[in-house]
Coordinates of C-alpha atoms and ligand atoms in Angstrom, one line a residue:
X201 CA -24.0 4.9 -10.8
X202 CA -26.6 5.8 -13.7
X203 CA -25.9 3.2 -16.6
X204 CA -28.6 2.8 -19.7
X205 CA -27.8 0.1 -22.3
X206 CA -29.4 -0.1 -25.7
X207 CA -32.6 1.3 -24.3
X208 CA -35.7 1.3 -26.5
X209 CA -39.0 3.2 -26.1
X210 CA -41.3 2.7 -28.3
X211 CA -45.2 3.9 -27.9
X212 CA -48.0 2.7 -30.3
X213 CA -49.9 5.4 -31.8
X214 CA -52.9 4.2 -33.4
X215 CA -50.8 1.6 -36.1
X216 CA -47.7 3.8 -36.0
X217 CA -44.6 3.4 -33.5
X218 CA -43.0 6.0 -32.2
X219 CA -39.4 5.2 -31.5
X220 CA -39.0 7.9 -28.5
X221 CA -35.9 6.0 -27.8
X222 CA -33.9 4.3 -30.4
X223 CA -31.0 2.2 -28.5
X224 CA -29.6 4.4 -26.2
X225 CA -26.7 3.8 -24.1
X226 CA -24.7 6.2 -21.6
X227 CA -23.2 5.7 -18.6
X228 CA -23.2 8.4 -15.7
X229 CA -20.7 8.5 -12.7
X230 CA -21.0 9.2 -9.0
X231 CA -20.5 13.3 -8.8
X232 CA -20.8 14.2 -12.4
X233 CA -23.1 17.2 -13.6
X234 CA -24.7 16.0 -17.3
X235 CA -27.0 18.1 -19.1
X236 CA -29.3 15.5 -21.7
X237 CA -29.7 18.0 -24.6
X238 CA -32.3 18.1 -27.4
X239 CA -34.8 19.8 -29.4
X240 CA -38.6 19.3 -28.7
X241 CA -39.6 15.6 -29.0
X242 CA -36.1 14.2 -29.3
X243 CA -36.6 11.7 -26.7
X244 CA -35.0 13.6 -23.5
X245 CA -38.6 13.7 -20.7
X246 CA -38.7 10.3 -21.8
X247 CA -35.2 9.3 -21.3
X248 CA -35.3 10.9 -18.2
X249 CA -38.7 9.2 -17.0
X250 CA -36.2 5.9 -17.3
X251 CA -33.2 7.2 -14.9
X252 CA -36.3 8.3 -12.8
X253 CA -37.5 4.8 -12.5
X254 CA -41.1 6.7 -13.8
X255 CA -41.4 4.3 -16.6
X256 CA -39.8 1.2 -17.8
X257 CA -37.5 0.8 -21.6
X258 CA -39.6 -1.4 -23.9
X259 CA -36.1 -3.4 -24.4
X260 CA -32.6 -3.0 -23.0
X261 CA -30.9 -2.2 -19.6
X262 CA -31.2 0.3 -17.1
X263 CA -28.5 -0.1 -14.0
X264 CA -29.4 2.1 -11.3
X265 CA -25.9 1.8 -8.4
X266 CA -25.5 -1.5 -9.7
X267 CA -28.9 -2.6 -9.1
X268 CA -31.1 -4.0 -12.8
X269 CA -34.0 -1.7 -12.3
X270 CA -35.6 -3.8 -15.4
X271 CA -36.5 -6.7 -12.5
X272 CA -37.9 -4.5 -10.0
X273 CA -41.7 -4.4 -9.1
X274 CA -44.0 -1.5 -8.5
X275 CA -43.1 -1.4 -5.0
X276 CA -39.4 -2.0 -5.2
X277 CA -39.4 1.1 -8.0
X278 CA -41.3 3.6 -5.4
X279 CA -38.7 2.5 -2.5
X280 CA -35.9 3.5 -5.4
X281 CA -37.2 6.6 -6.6
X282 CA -37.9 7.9 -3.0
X283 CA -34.5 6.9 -1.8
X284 CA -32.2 7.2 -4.7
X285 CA -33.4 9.9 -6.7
X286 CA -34.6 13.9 -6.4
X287 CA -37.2 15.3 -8.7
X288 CA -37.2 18.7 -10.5
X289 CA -39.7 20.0 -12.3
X290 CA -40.2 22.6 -15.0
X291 CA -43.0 24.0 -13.4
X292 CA -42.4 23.2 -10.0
X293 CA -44.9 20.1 -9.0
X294 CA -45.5 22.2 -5.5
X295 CA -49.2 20.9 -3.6
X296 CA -50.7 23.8 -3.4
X297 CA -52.9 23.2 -0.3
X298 CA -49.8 22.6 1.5
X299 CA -47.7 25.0 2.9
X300 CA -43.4 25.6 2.0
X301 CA -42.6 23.5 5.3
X302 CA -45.3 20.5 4.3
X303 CA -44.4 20.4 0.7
X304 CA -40.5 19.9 1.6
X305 CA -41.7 16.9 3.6
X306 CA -43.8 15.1 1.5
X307 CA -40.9 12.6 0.3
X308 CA -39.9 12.2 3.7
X309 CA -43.9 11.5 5.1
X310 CA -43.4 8.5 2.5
X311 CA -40.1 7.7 3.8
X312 CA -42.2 7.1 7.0
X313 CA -39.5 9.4 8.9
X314 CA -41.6 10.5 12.3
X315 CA -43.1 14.3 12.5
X316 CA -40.3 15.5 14.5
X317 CA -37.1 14.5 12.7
X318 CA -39.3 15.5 9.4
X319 CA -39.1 18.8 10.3
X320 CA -36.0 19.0 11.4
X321 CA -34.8 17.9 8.0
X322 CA -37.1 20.0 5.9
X323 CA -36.0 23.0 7.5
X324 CA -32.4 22.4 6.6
X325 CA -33.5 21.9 3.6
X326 CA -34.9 25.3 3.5
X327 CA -32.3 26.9 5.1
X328 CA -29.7 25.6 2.3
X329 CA -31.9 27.1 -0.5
X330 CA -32.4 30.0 1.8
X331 CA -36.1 30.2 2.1
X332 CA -36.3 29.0 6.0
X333 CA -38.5 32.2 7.0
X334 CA -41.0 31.2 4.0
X335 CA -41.9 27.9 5.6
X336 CA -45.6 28.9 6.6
X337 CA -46.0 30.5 3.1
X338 CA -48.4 28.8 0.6
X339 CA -46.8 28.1 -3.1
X340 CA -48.9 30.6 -4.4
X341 CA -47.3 33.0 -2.1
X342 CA -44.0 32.7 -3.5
X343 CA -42.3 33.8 -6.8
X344 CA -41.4 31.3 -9.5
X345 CA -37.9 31.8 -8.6
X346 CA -38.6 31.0 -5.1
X347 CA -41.2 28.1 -5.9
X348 CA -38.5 26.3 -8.1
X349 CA -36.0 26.5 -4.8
X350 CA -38.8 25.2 -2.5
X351 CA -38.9 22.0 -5.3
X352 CA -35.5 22.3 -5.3
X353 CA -35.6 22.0 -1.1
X354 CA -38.0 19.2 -1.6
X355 CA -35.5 17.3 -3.9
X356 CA -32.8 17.5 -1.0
X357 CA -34.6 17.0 1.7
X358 CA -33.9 13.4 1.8
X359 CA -30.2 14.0 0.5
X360 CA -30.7 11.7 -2.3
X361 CA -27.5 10.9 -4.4
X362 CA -29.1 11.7 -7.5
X363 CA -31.0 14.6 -9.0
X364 CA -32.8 14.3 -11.9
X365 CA -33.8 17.7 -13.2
X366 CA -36.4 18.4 -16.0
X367 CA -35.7 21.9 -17.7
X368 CA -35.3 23.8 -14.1
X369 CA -35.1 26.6 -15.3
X370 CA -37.6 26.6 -18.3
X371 CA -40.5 28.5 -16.7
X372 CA -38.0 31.2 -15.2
X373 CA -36.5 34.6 -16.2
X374 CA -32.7 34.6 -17.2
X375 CA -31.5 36.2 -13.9
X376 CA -33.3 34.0 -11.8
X377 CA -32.7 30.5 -14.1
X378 CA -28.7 31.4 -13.5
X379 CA -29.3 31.5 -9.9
X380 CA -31.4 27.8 -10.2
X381 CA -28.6 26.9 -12.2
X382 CA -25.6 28.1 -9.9
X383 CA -27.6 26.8 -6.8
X384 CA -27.1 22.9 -8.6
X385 CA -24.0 23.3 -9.4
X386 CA -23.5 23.9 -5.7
X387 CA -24.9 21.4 -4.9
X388 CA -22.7 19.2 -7.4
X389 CA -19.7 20.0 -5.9
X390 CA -21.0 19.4 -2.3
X391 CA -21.4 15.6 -3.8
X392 CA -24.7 15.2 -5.3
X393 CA -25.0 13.3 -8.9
X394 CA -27.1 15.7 -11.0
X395 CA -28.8 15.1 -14.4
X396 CA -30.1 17.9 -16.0
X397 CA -32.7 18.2 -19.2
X398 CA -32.6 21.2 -21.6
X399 CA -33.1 22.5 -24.8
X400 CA -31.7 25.9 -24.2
X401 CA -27.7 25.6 -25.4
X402 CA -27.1 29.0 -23.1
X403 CA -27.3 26.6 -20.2
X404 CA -26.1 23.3 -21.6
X405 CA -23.0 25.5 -22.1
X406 CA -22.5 26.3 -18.6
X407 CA -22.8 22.7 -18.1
X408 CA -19.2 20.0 -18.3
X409 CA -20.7 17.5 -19.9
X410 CA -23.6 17.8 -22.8
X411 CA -25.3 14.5 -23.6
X412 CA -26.4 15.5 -26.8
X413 CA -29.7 13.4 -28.1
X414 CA -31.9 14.1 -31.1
X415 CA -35.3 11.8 -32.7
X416 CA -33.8 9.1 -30.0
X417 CA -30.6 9.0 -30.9
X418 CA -27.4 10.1 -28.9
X419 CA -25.4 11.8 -31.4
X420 CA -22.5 13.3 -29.3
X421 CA -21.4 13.0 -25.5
X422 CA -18.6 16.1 -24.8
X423 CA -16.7 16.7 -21.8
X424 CA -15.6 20.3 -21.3
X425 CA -11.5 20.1 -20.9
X426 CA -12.1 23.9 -18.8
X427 CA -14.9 25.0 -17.2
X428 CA -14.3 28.2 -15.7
X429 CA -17.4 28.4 -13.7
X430 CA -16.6 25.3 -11.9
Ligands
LIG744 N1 -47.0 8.7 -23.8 C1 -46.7 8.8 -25.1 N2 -47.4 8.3 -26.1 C2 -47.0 8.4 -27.4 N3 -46.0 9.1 -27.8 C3 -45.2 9.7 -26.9 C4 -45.5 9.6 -25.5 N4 -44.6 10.3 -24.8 C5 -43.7 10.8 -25.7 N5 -44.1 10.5 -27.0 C6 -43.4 10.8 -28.2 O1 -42.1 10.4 -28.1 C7 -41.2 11.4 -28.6 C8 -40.2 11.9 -27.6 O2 -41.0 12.6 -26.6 P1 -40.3 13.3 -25.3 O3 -39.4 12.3 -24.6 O4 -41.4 13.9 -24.5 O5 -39.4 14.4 -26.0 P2 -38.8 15.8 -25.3 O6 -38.9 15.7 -23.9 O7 -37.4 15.8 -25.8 O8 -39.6 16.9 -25.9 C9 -42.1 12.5 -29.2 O9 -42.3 12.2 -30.6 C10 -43.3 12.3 -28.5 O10 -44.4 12.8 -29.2
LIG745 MG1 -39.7 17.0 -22.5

């Protein structure tokens, strides 16, 4: 579903290159749950800009359910990330001048889905991350815990088969980052493909497979034999 072959990412910084990636290759299948772990600047927003189909390799291959994503124009990209892939934030991306309901919508507005059936499907969403009596609220409003599930609504909305999660649960407390955390695992047994980022090892634990990457390297790729909280 999510294959990356002998990617490359390398910025120019005033004569220097940075090599953010350094030929990475993994493959990820239809229903798995992999967490991309690293320390700071290892290499994992960027790698997950990639999957995202946010930014482009500077060499190698990037197969996105079967389809060369390297070929693709701008267009083409936006019509694959709205379709193909949910986004989750660190710290939430919400609009702020848009309500619970509205926010949830927004991929769908660009889907061009009319007003009524939007709604309709924004409201499920809602009502599967249990926040359907927030919907008039304002971001603001809301907890973090709660703001992350309303991003979390918005990246399901559309039921994507992929979601691409950058440290969820970074700008949360521990109690409410396990619930973030249980909620997607949820989800990944209902069917949905999730890649997770972290750099905390007290999630990637929790996690059945760790995609470990460090200065742009992968250096180990683990599949728990038993994971009891699955
Ligand atoms: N737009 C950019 N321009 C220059 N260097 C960048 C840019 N984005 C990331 N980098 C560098 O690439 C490396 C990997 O960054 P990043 O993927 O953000 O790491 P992580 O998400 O693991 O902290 C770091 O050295 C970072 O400074
Ligand atoms: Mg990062």
């Amino acid at each position: 579903m999510i294959e990356l072959k002998d990617i490359y990412k390398i910025y120019l910084d005033g004569d220097s290159e940075i090599h953010a990636l350094d030929g990475v290759s993994f493959q990820v299948e239809k229903g798995e749950f992999v967490a991309i772990v690293g320390s700071s600047g290892s290499g994992k927003s960027t790698c997950m800009n990639i999957i995202g189909c946010l930014d482009i390799p500077t060499s190698g291959s990037y197969y996105l359910n079967g389809t060369d994503v390297s070929t693709m124009n701008e267009k083409q990209l936006a019509t694959i990330r709205n379709r193909e892939l949910g986004f989750i934030f660190q710290q939430y991306n919400l609009i702020s001048k848009l309500n619970v309901l509205e926010n949830v919508e927004l991929p769908l507005v660009y889907r061009g889905i009319r007003h009524d059936k939007r709604k309709e499907m924004a409201m499920a969403a809602l009502e599967r991350v249990g926040l359907a009596d927030r919907h008039s609220k304002f971001p603001a409003q809301l907890s973090g815990g709660q703001q992350q599930r309303v991003s979390i609504a918005r990246a399901l909305a559309g039921e994507p088969p992929v979601i691409l999660a950058d440290e969820p649960t970074g700008a949360l407390d521990s109690k409410t980052g396990k619930e973030v955390l249980e909620f997607l695992k949820k989800l990944n047994r209902e069917g949905t493909t999730i890649v997770l980022i972290t750099h905390d090892n007290s999630i990637a634990a929790q996690i059945k497979r760790v995609v470990r990457i460090q200065d742009g390297k992968i250096i180990s790729d683990e599949v728990k034999e038993e994971t009891y909280e699955y």
